[in-house]
C-alpha positions as semicolon CSV with decimal commas, in nm:
position;residue;x (nm);y (nm);z (nm)
1;M;-0,808;-0,752;2,990
2;T;-1,163;-0,707;2,834
3;D;-1,341;-1,050;2,665
4;L;-1,275;-0,893;2,387
5;G;-0,913;-0,803;2,457
6;R;-0,875;-1,180;2,571
7;D;-1,077;-1,363;2,255
8;L;-0,877;-1,122;2,003
9;V;-0,545;-1,242;2,191
10;L;-0,642;-1,558;2,130
11;A;-0,799;-1,578;1,826
12;A;-0,452;-1,413;1,629
13;G;-0,286;-1,654;1,848
14;G;-0,473;-1,906;1,637
15;Y;-0,458;-1,664;1,295
16;V;-0,100;-1,672;1,308
17;A;-0,057;-2,104;1,390
18;L;-0,282;-2,062;1,040
19;L;-0,046;-1,846;0,897
20;L;0,253;-2,081;0,976
21;L;0,064;-2,320;0,805
22;V;-0,010;-2,167;0,491
23;G;0,355;-2,052;0,435
24;A;0,396;-2,407;0,503
25;L;0,196;-2,547;0,219
26;A;0,291;-2,251;0,006
27;R;0,723;-2,376;0,068
28;R;0,606;-2,710;-0,023
29;A;0,410;-2,562;-0,373
30;L;0,693;-2,419;-0,444
31;R;0,759;-2,569;-0,803
32;E;1,150;-2,467;-0,801
33;R;1,373;-2,223;-0,634
34;T;1,379;-1,919;-0,897
35;L;1,342;-1,553;-0,877
36;S;0,996;-1,611;-1,083
37;D;0,815;-1,893;-0,869
38;F;0,944;-1,770;-0,516
39;Y;0,882;-1,407;-0,545
40;L;0,589;-1,411;-0,835
41;A;0,428;-1,718;-0,749
42;G;0,523;-1,881;-1,062
43;R;0,305;-1,580;-1,289
44;R;-0,004;-1,829;-1,162
45;L;-0,279;-1,640;-0,998
46;G;-0,604;-1,676;-1,097
47;L;-0,869;-1,396;-1,083
48;M;-1,033;-1,425;-0,731
49;V;-0,699;-1,496;-0,612
50;L;-0,565;-1,174;-0,813
51;L;-0,832;-0,958;-0,692
52;L;-0,843;-1,008;-0,338
53;T;-0,403;-1,020;-0,331
54;L;-0,446;-0,709;-0,544
55;F;-0,759;-0,527;-0,289
56;A;-0,524;-0,634;0,009
57;T;-0,231;-0,407;-0,138
58;Q;-0,423;-0,113;-0,132
59;Y;-0,634;-0,220;0,132
60;S;-0,421;-0,222;0,453
61;G;-0,344;-0,232;0,803
62;N;-0,293;0,180;0,733
63;S;-0,590;0,197;0,553
64;L;-0,777;0,084;0,859
65;S;-0,664;0,272;1,113
66;G;-0,540;0,589;0,879
67;F;-0,869;0,657;0,691
68;P;-1,032;0,665;1,037
69;G;-0,835;0,851;1,127
70;Q;-0,796;1,149;0,915
71;T;-1,189;1,151;0,918
72;Y;-1,148;1,238;1,296
73;R;-0,958;1,469;1,269
74;Q;-1,088;1,639;0,949
75;G;-1,487;1,580;0,995
76;L;-1,720;1,525;0,683
77;A;-1,506;1,669;0,488
78;Y;-1,313;1,348;0,435
79;F;-1,559;1,171;0,285
80;M;-1,417;1,283;-0,014
81;S;-1,113;0,988;0,016
82;V;-1,416;0,710;-0,181
83;T;-1,328;0,852;-0,469
84;F;-0,956;0,795;-0,412
85;M;-0,930;0,462;-0,439
86;V;-1,138;0,483;-0,803
87;A;-0,839;0,697;-0,886
88;I;-0,640;0,390;-0,808
89;V;-0,830;0,147;-1,041
90;A;-0,794;0,472;-1,299
91;G;-0,425;0,513;-1,266
92;Y;-0,326;0,177;-1,335
93;T;-0,514;0,170;-1,724
94;L;-0,256;0,434;-1,772
95;F;0,046;0,153;-1,849
96;V;-0,065;-0,144;-1,644
97;P;-0,154;-0,329;-2,013
98;S;0,151;-0,219;-2,156
99;L;0,382;-0,296;-1,906
100;F;0,227;-0,669;-1,831
101;A;0,294;-0,769;-2,209
102;R;0,679;-0,634;-2,147
103;S;0,699;-0,845;-1,827
104;R;0,584;-1,161;-1,990
105;R;0,848;-1,097;-2,280
106;G;1,135;-1,016;-2,019
107;S;1,038;-1,206;-1,754
108;F;1,084;-0,903;-1,516
109;V;1,132;-0,945;-1,135
110;T;1,085;-0,629;-0,950
111;P;0,955;-0,292;-1,121
112;T;1,307;-0,155;-1,199
113;D;1,399;-0,465;-1,411
114;F;1,138;-0,299;-1,633
115;L;1,284;0,030;-1,648
116;A;1,634;-0,146;-1,675
117;R;1,502;-0,306;-2,024
118;R;1,337;0,007;-2,118
119;F;1,586;0,298;-2,073
120;G;1,895;0,060;-1,983
121;S;2,031;0,365;-1,752
122;P;2,239;0,225;-1,396
123;L;2,175;0,563;-1,241
124;L;1,808;0,558;-1,244
125;N;1,796;0,165;-1,238
126;Y;1,975;0,320;-0,833
127;L;1,728;0,626;-0,818
128;S;1,469;0,411;-0,891
129;A;1,515;0,069;-0,667
130;T;1,603;0,317;-0,380
131;I;1,280;0,558;-0,425
132;F;1,135;0,207;-0,442
133;V;1,329;0,117;-0,063
134;V;1,187;0,446;0,111
135;T;0,862;0,406;0,005
136;L;0,829;0,071;0,145
137;F;1,024;0,080;0,470
138;N;0,740;0,379;0,530
139;Y;0,468;0,154;0,412
140;L;0,603;-0,140;0,656
141;L;0,648;0,095;0,964
142;A;0,275;0,220;0,897
143;Q;0,144;-0,150;0,942
144;L;0,387;-0,222;1,254
145;M;0,197;0,071;1,385
146;A;-0,125;-0,001;1,290
147;M;-0,079;-0,346;1,486
148;G;-0,017;-0,157;1,777
149;H;-0,293;0,052;1,779
150;A;-0,530;-0,226;1,694
151;F;-0,445;-0,460;2,013
152;A;-0,388;-0,127;2,249
153;G;-0,687;0,030;2,166
154;L;-0,946;-0,289;2,182
155;T;-0,748;-0,415;2,474
156;N;-0,797;-0,094;2,662
157;G;-0,395;-0,086;2,669
158;A;-0,329;-0,410;2,860
159;V;-0,201;-0,556;2,553
160;P;0,051;-0,283;2,534
161;F;0,166;-0,122;2,166
162;A;0,529;-0,209;2,205
163;T;0,420;-0,590;2,260
164;A;0,216;-0,576;2,007
165;V;0,450;-0,444;1,788
166;L;0,698;-0,681;1,847
167;V;0,527;-0,978;1,841
168;G;0,410;-0,876;1,524
169;A;0,729;-0,835;1,396
170;V;0,856;-1,165;1,435
171;V;0,556;-1,338;1,277
172;I;0,561;-1,154;0,998
173;L;0,927;-1,206;0,973
174;V;0,904;-1,565;0,991
175;Y;0,582;-1,666;0,760
176;E;0,743;-1,432;0,491
177;L;1,104;-1,624;0,515
178;L;0,878;-1,951;0,456
179;G;0,644;-1,894;0,199
180;G;0,674;-1,576;-0,054
181;M;0,399;-1,434;-0,243
182;R;0,218;-1,753;-0,295
183;A;0,173;-1,793;0,105
184;V;0,067;-1,425;0,070
185;A;-0,217;-1,431;-0,189
186;W;-0,363;-1,745;-0,048
187;T;-0,386;-1,597;0,326
188;D;-0,538;-1,215;0,100
189;V;-0,839;-1,468;0,010
190;L;-0,904;-1,547;0,382
191;Q;-0,879;-1,187;0,484
192;G;-1,051;-1,006;0,190
193;G;-1,361;-1,247;0,316
194;L;-1,352;-1,208;0,697
195;L;-1,302;-0,815;0,619
196;F;-1,620;-0,679;0,374
197;S;-1,852;-0,914;0,600
198;G;-1,751;-0,861;0,906
199;L;-1,745;-0,439;0,776
200;L;-2,095;-0,464;0,682
201;L;-2,215;-0,653;0,986
202;V;-2,039;-0,406;1,220
203;V;-2,210;-0,094;0,992
204;V;-2,576;-0,220;1,019
205;L;-2,493;-0,269;1,402
206;L;-2,367;0,060;1,541
207;S;-2,663;0,204;1,304
208;F;-2,848;0,098;1,615
209;E;-2,620;0,317;1,832
210;V;-2,574;0,637;1,669
211;G;-2,830;0,606;1,452
212;S;-2,893;0,701;1,115
213;P;-2,620;0,909;0,891
214;A;-2,853;1,225;0,957
215;D;-2,828;1,172;1,283
216;V;-2,424;1,145;1,331
217;I;-2,399;1,435;1,181
218;A;-2,640;1,582;1,421
219;S;-2,401;1,404;1,693
220;V;-2,087;1,610;1,498
221;E;-2,221;1,916;1,463
222;A;-2,305;1,963;1,834
223;V;-1,971;1,841;1,972
224;A;-1,785;1,994;1,731
225;P;-1,973;2,206;1,406
226;E;-1,647;2,299;1,192
227;K;-1,596;1,880;1,124
228;V;-1,952;1,877;0,905
229;A;-1,854;2,254;0,792
230;S;-1,852;2,308;0,337
231;P;-1,555;2,233;0,231
232;D;-1,355;2,578;0,109
233;L;-1,163;2,645;-0,165
234;S;-0,879;2,532;-0,005
235;M;-0,966;2,215;0,144
236;C;-1,125;2,122;-0,223
237;L;-0,762;2,175;-0,385
238;V;-0,640;1,949;-0,108
239;W;-0,915;1,683;-0,252
240;A;-0,763;1,737;-0,605
241;S;-0,412;1,689;-0,475
242;N;-0,516;1,363;-0,332
243;F;-0,720;1,225;-0,577
244;L;-0,368;1,287;-0,787
245;L;-0,120;1,204;-0,497
246;L;-0,259;0,858;-0,503
247;G;-0,435;0,790;-0,799
248;L;-0,100;0,787;-0,984
249;G;0,172;0,691;-0,677
250;A;-0,085;0,387;-0,575
251;P;-0,044;0,191;-0,864
252;L;0,328;0,212;-0,848
253;Y;0,374;0,019;-0,521
254;P;0,641;-0,222;-0,625
255;Q;0,435;-0,481;-0,407
256;A;0,136;-0,392;-0,672
257;I;0,360;-0,367;-0,978
258;Q;0,449;-0,742;-0,895
259;R;0,129;-0,882;-0,847
260;I;0,072;-0,756;-1,198
261;Y;0,340;-0,942;-1,314
262;A;0,196;-1,217;-1,143
263;A;-0,121;-1,244;-1,312
264;R;-0,257;-1,572;-1,535
265;S;-0,307;-1,360;-1,797
266;M;-0,414;-1,071;-1,971
267;V;-0,797;-1,143;-1,943
268;T;-0,724;-1,234;-1,566
269;L;-0,539;-0,885;-1,522
270;R;-0,797;-0,702;-1,685
271;R;-1,110;-0,858;-1,516
272;A;-0,905;-0,819;-1,128
273;L;-0,870;-0,427;-1,228
274;S;-1,269;-0,442;-1,343
275;G;-1,326;-0,555;-0,944
276;M;-1,109;-0,349;-0,800
277;A;-1,322;-0,063;-0,907
278;F;-1,563;-0,136;-0,645
279;L;-1,441;-0,337;-0,407
280;P;-1,275;-0,021;-0,246
281;L;-1,602;0,177;-0,258
282;I;-1,769;-0,035;-0,008
283;A;-1,455;-0,081;0,213
284;I;-1,371;0,282;0,255
285;T;-1,770;0,411;0,287
286;T;-1,778;0,210;0,572
287;V;-1,421;0,279;0,752
288;V;-1,509;0,663;0,705
289;W;-1,853;0,587;0,832
290;I;-1,658;0,480;1,155
291;G;-1,447;0,741;1,195
292;L;-1,760;1,007;1,186
293;A;-1,893;0,790;1,416
294;G;-1,563;0,819;1,670
295;I;-1,637;1,176;1,669
296;A;-1,971;1,183;1,829
297;L;-1,839;0,829;2,068
298;F;-1,491;0,980;2,137
299;P;-1,487;1,358;2,120
300;G;-1,138;1,552;2,207
301;L;-0,932;1,294;2,074
302;E;-0,586;1,411;1,973
303;G;-0,246;1,326;1,799
304;A;-0,174;0,957;1,752
305;E;-0,453;0,838;1,963
306;T;-0,698;0,920;1,666
307;D;-0,526;0,660;1,484
308;Q;-0,709;0,409;1,720
309;I;-1,060;0,549;1,643
310;T;-1,128;0,250;1,514
311;F;-1,053;-0,003;1,765
312;R;-1,234;0,212;2,034
313;V;-1,543;0,243;1,791
314;L;-1,540;-0,097;1,754
315;A;-1,462;-0,170;2,178
316;Y;-1,732;0,080;2,251
317;L;-1,927;-0,169;1,987
318;V;-1,920;-0,512;2,210
319;E;-1,983;-0,333;2,533
320;A;-2,313;-0,165;2,379
321;Q;-2,431;-0,423;2,199
322;P;-2,409;-0,823;2,267
323;L;-2,494;-0,930;1,891
324;A;-2,193;-0,730;1,793
325;Y;-1,939;-0,951;1,945
326;L;-1,842;-1,195;1,677
327;P;-1,869;-0,959;1,381
328;V;-1,655;-0,700;1,593
329;L;-1,420;-1,017;1,610
330;A;-1,444;-1,130;1,252
331;V;-1,290;-0,740;1,202
332;M;-1,031;-0,756;1,398
333;M;-0,885;-1,088;1,283
334;A;-0,898;-0,934;0,943
335;V;-0,762;-0,604;1,060
336;V;-0,452;-0,838;1,165
337;A;-0,457;-1,021;0,874
338;A;-0,454;-0,721;0,624
339;I;-0,200;-0,552;0,852
340;M;0,041;-0,919;0,820
341;S;-0,055;-0,997;0,462
342;T;0,051;-0,602;0,346
343;A;0,376;-0,622;0,579
344;D;0,447;-0,943;0,464
345;S;0,412;-0,796;0,095
346;C;0,628;-0,512;0,177
347;L;0,855;-0,731;0,316
348;L;0,865;-0,961;0,026
349;S;0,962;-0,702;-0,226
350;L;1,197;-0,524;-0,011
351;S;1,415;-0,848;-0,049
352;S;1,334;-0,881;-0,402
353;I;1,482;-0,506;-0,442
354;F;1,815;-0,579;-0,241
355;T;1,840;-0,942;-0,360
356;K;1,734;-0,884;-0,810
357;D;1,815;-0,513;-0,856
358;F;2,128;-0,387;-0,576
359;L;2,339;-0,721;-0,516
360;A;2,268;-0,897;-0,861
361;R;2,292;-0,580;-1,100
362;A;2,567;-0,515;-0,924
363;R;2,765;-0,823;-0,982
364;G;2,644;-0,793;-1,369
365;L;2,408;-1,140;-1,302
366;D;2,121;-1,249;-1,507
367;N;1,759;-1,387;-1,343
368;A;1,924;-1,723;-1,349
369;E;2,241;-1,619;-1,182
370;A;2,067;-1,428;-0,896
371;E;1,876;-1,706;-0,805
372;R;2,201;-1,827;-0,610
373;L;2,149;-1,479;-0,400
374;L;1,808;-1,587;-0,227
375;R;2,000;-1,678;0,063
376;W;2,078;-1,348;0,157
377;G;1,750;-1,249;0,156
378;P;1,671;-1,333;0,509
379;W;1,982;-1,149;0,648
380;F;1,829;-0,832;0,505
381;S;1,459;-0,922;0,617
382;I;1,601;-0,963;0,950
383;A;1,809;-0,688;0,940
384;V;1,514;-0,485;0,765
385;M;1,273;-0,542;1,061
386;A;1,510;-0,527;1,337
387;L;1,557;-0,148;1,253
388;L;1,158;-0,079;1,187
389;V;1,083;-0,175;1,484
390;G;1,321;0,036;1,618
391;V;1,155;0,356;1,513
392;A;0,800;0,179;1,543
393;L;0,842;0,168;1,914
394;A;0,856;0,582;1,937
395;P;0,635;0,734;1,678
396;R;0,663;1,091;1,609
397;I;0,388;1,093;1,318
398;T;0,048;0,973;1,235
399;L;-0,017;0,683;1,043
400;W;-0,158;0,929;0,736
401;G;0,160;1,134;0,742
402;L;0,332;0,850;0,695
403;L;0,080;0,779;0,427
404;V;0,112;1,152;0,267
405;I;0,506;1,117;0,294
406;K;0,493;0,781;0,100
407;F;0,340;0,909;-0,217
408;E;0,504;1,229;-0,219
409;I;0,827;1,009;-0,291
410;L;0,668;0,726;-0,522
411;I;0,479;0,987;-0,735
412;Q;0,765;1,082;-0,895
413;M;0,810;0,720;-1,039
414;S;0,488;0,808;-1,259
415;P;0,651;0,931;-1,541
416;A;0,885;0,632;-1,588
417;F;0,603;0,405;-1,662
418;V;0,332;0,573;-1,822
419;L;0,580;0,761;-2,066
420;G;0,864;0,460;-2,082
421;T;0,531;0,193;-2,139
422;L;0,372;0,449;-2,450
423;H;0,646;0,361;-2,721
424;E;0,914;0,075;-2,789
425;A;1,277;0,173;-2,700
426;D;1,363;0,163;-3,093
427;D;1,063;0,417;-3,186
428;R;1,245;0,754;-3,292
429;R;0,914;0,937;-3,091
430;A;1,016;0,711;-2,735
431;Y;1,159;0,918;-2,411
432;S;1,512;0,855;-2,334
433;A;1,683;0,800;-2,020
434;R;1,790;1,179;-2,003
435;D;1,419;1,261;-2,026
436;I;1,303;1,049;-1,747
437;L;1,646;1,080;-1,505
438;L;1,522;1,494;-1,589
439;G;1,253;1,513;-1,511
440;L;1,263;1,250;-1,221
441;T;1,545;1,425;-1,050
442;L;1,403;1,804;-1,052
443;G;1,087;1,688;-0,966
444;L;1,195;1,465;-0,680
445;G;1,420;1,741;-0,559
446;L;1,154;1,995;-0,529
447;A;0,911;1,783;-0,357
448;V;1,170;1,673;-0,121
449;T;1,304;2,091;-0,087
450;L;0,958;2,157;-0,045
451;Y;0,887;1,956;0,262
452;A;1,243;2,003;0,393
453;L;1,179;2,373;0,466
454;G;0,786;2,263;0,562
455;L;0,599;2,366;0,290
456;R;0,406;2,010;0,254
457;N;0,216;2,219;0,056
458;V;0,119;2,483;-0,122
459;G;-0,183;2,668;-0,194
460;G;-0,369;2,294;-0,075
461;I;-0,138;2,131;-0,337
462;H;0,098;1,850;-0,224
463;A;0,469;1,878;-0,276
464;G;0,499;1,585;-0,438
465;V;0,209;1,639;-0,695
466;L;0,402;1,967;-0,778
467;G;0,688;1,780;-0,832
468;V;0,530;1,573;-1,060
469;V;0,407;1,816;-1,261
470;V;0,708;1,928;-1,271
471;N;0,884;1,585;-1,354
472;Y;0,619;1,536;-1,642
473;L;0,667;1,898;-1,821
474;T;1,046;1,851;-1,832
475;A;1,076;1,504;-1,928
476;V;0,804;1,572;-2,214
477;G;0,982;1,941;-2,301
478;S;1,354;1,754;-2,316
479;R;1,202;1,519;-2,548
480;T;0,963;1,731;-2,735
481;L;1,395;1,951;-2,802
482;R;1,540;1,703;-2,893
483;L;1,355;1,556;-3,186
484;Q;1,315;1,923;-3,275
485;R;1,737;1,881;-3,280
486;A;1,655;1,582;-3,459
487;A;1,472;1,672;-3,740
């Protein structure tokens, strides 16, 4: 094992101990054994904690592995991904102000709580909760795979992929059972600081090895000229599709919506979203730049190997630049932190949906009555983690592929939240449960059918984007016909 690999394992061990300490402190900080306090930190997240935990929710181990890996596969054209994170902030503005106000009035805990209060349809509740569960399973699987790639890539296989996945899963599970939302948010602050400072230092030091942007592009052209070619129309359509896929889908992450519920005030939430418009620009630009440098340094990688490009570049940089040792170690600790905090967020959201949207709703329990079901959360988390570890140990898809599948499904919830927050339920112009269900059924059905037929995109447009267009048009058309009949 290289010195970096050894020190990373030692540092990761120290970080795990810190995580468990934070989890224990967060458990002591629990004011009461309630759904709101455990899953939403008592709805008291301040500006900096909220900003960094929202950032960590969007910028995870999947981003640190998946975005450079996709850059490696597509080349210079993938710099367009920098705009995707800005699209996410724009997506939040479509429904967040109204949703936050409603969450305070209705004491929402899960995303489905809004749908239950707004539409009152059990079928819509269960279908939506199922979509959120599938999305979170996918996202958590991506984090476990990213952890395996991180340690295997940086230690040159001395820490095997399977070992990293297993150990990471156990730590995530223990930490989730201890601290709840408060612990996750607190560690996101540490992770965000490490990530930003470390990435910027790495980019500066990497420039000494690979040269200026012009030098890197020239190097890429020498080994893979197709990766610096001007994008054709189909690639531009793919960009537009990705923009919509992430802009409409990412704000609907269940863990992101729960952070909206957890904000201290609307002013705090608005300021945090304003900051979110700038932080990802720096972070995504740097990891995409690392992916381009990886093409020049490690040509010829294929398949799942491309998802290790970030970690191969960092390991190379340590060998070439002694001054890069500490910055790279800081970045890798931030990667471990990002993976663990994101995975923990997913597991926490899964537990809340299982407890509140399936167990409690099936028994007709309100929030106060549902609190006694918290004891089932740990058993559910253990079962989920065991299942996902089994899948992660035999990966059959890239991290980017997992990300796309997740959004193809999640984006279908966009009309329910965007259209559902336009009017109060008693407004005659309001969308009904039937309007939303009809659109969701047709849109989701189209996306899943196209994907099952192997048509992951049509003319460069993702199956999920085509599905959500049908979804919106159907919901709007259904309401229009209903209002015309009532006139």
